[in-house]
Coordinates of C-alpha atoms and ligand atoms in Angstrom, one line a residue:
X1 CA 101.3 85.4 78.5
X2 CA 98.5 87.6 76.8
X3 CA 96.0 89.5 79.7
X4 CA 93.1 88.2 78.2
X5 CA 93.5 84.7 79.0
X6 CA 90.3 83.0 77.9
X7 CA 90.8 80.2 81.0
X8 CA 90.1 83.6 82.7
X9 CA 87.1 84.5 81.3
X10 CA 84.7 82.4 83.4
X11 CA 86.9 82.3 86.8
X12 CA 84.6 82.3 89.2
X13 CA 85.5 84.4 92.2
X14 CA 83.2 84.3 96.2
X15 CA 84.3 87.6 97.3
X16 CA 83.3 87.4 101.4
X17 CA 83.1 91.4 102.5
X18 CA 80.8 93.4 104.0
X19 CA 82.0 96.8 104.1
X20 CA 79.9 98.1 101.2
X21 CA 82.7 100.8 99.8
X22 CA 85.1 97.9 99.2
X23 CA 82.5 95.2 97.9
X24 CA 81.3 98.2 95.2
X25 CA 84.8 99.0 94.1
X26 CA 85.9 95.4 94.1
X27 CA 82.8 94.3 92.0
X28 CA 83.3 96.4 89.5
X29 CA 87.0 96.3 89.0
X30 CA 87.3 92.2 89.0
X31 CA 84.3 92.6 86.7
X32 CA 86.7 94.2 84.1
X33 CA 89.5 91.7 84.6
X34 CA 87.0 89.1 83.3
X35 CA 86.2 87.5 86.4
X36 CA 82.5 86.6 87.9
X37 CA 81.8 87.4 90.9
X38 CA 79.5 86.6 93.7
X39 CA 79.4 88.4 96.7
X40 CA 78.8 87.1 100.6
X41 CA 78.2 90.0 103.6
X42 CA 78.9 88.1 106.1
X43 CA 80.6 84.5 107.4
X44 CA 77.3 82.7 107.5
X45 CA 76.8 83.6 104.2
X46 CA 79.7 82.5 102.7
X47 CA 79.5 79.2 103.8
X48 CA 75.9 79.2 102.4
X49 CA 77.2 80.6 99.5
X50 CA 79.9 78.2 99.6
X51 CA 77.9 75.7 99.9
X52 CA 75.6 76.2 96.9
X53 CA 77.5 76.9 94.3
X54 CA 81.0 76.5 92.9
X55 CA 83.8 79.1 93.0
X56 CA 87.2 79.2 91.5
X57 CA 88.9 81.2 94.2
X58 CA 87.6 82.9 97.4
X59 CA 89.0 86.2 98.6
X60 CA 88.0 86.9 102.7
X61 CA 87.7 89.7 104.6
X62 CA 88.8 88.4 108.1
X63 CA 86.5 91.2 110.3
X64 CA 83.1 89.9 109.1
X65 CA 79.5 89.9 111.0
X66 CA 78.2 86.4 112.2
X67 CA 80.9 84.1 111.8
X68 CA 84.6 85.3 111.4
X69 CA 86.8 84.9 108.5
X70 CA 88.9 82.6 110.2
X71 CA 86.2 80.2 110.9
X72 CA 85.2 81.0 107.0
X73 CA 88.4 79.9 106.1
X74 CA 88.5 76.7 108.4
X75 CA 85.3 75.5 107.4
X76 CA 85.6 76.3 103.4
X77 CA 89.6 74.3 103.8
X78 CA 87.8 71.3 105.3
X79 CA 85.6 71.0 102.3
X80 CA 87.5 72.1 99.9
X81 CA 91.3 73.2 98.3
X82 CA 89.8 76.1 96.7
X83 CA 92.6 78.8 96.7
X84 CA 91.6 81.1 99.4
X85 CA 93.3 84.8 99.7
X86 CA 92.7 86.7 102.8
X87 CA 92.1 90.4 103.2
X88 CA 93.3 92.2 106.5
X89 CA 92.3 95.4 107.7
X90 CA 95.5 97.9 107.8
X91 CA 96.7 97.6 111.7
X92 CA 94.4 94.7 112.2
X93 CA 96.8 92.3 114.6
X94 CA 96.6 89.6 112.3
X95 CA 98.8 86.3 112.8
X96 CA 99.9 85.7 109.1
X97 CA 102.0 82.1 109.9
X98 CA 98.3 81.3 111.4
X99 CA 96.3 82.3 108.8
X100 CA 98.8 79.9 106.2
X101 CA 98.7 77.3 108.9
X102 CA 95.0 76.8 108.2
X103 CA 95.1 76.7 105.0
X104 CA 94.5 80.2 103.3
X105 CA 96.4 80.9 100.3
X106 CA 97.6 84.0 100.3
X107 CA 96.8 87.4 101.9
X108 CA 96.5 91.0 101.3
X109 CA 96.2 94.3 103.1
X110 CA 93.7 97.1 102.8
X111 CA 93.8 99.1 101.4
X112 CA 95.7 97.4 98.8
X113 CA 95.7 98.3 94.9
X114 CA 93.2 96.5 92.4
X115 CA 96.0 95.4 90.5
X116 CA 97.7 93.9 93.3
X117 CA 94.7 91.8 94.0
X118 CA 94.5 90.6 90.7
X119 CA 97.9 89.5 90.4
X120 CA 97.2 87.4 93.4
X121 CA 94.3 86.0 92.5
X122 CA 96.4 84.8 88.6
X123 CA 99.1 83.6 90.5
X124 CA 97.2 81.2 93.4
X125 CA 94.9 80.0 89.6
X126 CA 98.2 79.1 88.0
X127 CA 99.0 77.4 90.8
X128 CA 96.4 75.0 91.3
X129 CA 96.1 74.7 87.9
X130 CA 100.4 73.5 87.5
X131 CA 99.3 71.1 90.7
X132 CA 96.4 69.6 88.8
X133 CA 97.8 69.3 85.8
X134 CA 101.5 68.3 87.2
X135 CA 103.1 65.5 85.1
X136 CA 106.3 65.6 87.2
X137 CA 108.9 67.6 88.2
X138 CA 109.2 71.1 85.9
X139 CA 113.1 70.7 84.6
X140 CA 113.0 74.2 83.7
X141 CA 111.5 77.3 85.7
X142 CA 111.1 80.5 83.9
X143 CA 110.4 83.5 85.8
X144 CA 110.9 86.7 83.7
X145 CA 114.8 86.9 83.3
X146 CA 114.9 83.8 85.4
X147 CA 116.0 80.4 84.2
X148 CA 116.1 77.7 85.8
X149 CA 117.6 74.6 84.8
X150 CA 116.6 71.9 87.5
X151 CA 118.3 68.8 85.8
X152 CA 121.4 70.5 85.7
X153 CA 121.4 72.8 88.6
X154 CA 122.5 75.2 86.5
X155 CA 120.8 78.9 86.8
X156 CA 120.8 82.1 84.7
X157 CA 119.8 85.7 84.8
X158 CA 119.5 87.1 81.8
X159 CA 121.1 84.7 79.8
X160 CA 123.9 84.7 82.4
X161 CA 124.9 81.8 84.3
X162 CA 124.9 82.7 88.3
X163 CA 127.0 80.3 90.3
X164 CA 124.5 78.8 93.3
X165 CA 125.7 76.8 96.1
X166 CA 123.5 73.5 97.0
X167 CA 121.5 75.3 100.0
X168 CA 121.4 78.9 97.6
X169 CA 119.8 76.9 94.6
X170 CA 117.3 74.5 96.7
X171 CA 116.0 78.2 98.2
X172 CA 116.0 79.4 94.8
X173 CA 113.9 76.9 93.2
X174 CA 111.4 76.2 96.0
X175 CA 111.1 79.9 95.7
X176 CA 110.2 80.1 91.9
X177 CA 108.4 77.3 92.4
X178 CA 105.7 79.3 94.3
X179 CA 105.2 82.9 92.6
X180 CA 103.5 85.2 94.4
X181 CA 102.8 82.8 97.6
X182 CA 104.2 83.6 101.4
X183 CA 106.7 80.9 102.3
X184 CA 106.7 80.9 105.6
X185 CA 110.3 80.6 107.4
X186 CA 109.4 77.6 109.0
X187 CA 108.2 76.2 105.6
X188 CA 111.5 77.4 103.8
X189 CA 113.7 75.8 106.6
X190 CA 112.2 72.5 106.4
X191 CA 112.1 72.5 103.0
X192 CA 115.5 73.3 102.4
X193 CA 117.4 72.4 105.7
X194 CA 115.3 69.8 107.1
X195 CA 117.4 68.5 110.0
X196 CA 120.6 69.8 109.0
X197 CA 119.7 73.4 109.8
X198 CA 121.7 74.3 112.7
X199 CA 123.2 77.6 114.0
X200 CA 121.2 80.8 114.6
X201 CA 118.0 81.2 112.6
X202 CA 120.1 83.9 110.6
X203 CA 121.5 81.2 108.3
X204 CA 118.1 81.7 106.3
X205 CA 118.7 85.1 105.9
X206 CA 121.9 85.3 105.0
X207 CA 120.9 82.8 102.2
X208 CA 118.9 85.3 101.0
X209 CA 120.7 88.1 101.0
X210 CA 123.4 86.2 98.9
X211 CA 120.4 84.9 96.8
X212 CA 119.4 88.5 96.3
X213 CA 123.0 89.8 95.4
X214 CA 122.7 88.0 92.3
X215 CA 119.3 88.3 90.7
X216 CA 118.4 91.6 91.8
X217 CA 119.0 94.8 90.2
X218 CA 119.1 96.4 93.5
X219 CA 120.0 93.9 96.4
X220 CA 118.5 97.0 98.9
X221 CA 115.1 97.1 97.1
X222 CA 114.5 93.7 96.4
X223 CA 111.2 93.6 93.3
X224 CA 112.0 89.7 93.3
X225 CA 112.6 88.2 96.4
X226 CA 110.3 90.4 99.0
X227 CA 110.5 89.7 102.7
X228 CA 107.1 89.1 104.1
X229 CA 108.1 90.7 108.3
X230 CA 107.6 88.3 110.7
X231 CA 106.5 85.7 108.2
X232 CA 108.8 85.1 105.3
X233 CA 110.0 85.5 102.4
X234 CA 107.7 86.0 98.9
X235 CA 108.9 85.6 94.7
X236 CA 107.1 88.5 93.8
X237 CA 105.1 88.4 90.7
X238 CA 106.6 91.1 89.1
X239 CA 105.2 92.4 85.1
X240 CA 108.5 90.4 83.8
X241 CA 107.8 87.1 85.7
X242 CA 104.4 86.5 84.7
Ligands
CA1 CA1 85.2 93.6 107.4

């Protein structure tokens, strides 16, 4: 895929921040990337904002004046499935299974790099747009060096076929399914186990683990398969998997 997307070139983006260093920086660097952007100072206006006019994707700042980015996030999700990413301060006790729960996206931390953000942002747009545009189930995922063969439950990495038990390939594709977004464990467990998950809750993680062994270059540094601490697990978006 080619950075200048021309989809891209009229994305429309509500950025909800009030800390004028950030909003400045952020303005100006999502500017370059070909995005529009409007910008809210506080909860109230963002739902004003909101409200008025129509945006593509939302990013929120979760300390804001007036009405708090969770409520932001509550009220925009009850009106709307526009993606939504969240921005937490560094340290900020922030309750990331919640924040999913109600309906944001994807988040981010401060102080986080521009280019981070804008991978984030691509990646929640390619997502709506594969579940607008969905005709079916995909029968082939390609992420980078990953294929994925769903038909045949086959899988290969590099051109090399990996061999992927039942449990090890249904983590797999959900996985790829959702570049770049949390999956919560509960999420991942459901998804994949649904009642037959039983023993300790380390079964997930040993999954992983195994899943890792085989499509990472280094198990011990995971770039693919990130864990997301005390939330999940996240298929990173890496420069070969877009
Ligand atoms: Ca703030």
């Amino acid at each position: 895929m080619g950075k200048k997307q021309s989809s891209e070139s009229n994305v429309r983006v509500l950025v909800v921040e009030d800390e004028e260093s950030f909003v400045d920086a952020l303005t100006i660097g999502l500017n370059r990337e070909g995005f529009d952007v409007s910008v809210a100072r506080d909860g109230q206006e963002a739902v004003n904002l909101f409200g008025a006019g129509h945006f593509d994707v939302v990013l929120l700042d979760l300390m804001l004046p007036k009405v708090s980015g969770l409520d932001v996030c509550r009220l925009i999700r009850a009106a709307s499935d526009v993606p939504i990413i969240i921005v937490s301060a560094k340290g900020e006790e922030v309750d990331m299974v919640l924040m999913l729960e109600i309906g944001a996206d994807d988040y981010v931390t401060k102080p986080y790099r521009l280019r981070e953000l804008v991978a984030r942002i691509r990646a929640v747009l390619r997502r709506r747009e594969s579940i607008d545009h969905d005709h079916g189930e995909e029968d082939q995922i390609l992420r980078g060096d990953i294929r994925m063969d769903v038909d045949a439950r086959r899988c290969f990495i590099k051109g090399e076929e990996i061999k992927l038990r039942k449990k090890e390939f249904a983590l797999l594709r959900l996985l790829l399914e959702n570049p770049g977004r949390v999956l919560t464990r509960e999420v991942l467990i459901d998804r994949v186990w649904g009642n037959d998950y039983v023993g300790d809750t380390k079964t997930l993680d040993v999954h992983i683990k195994r899943l890792r062994t085989l499509i990472e270059d280094n198990p011990k540094a995971p770039a693919h398969i990130t864990t997301v601490r005390g939330v999940g697990y996240r298929f990173e978006l890496t420069k070969a998997s877009k």
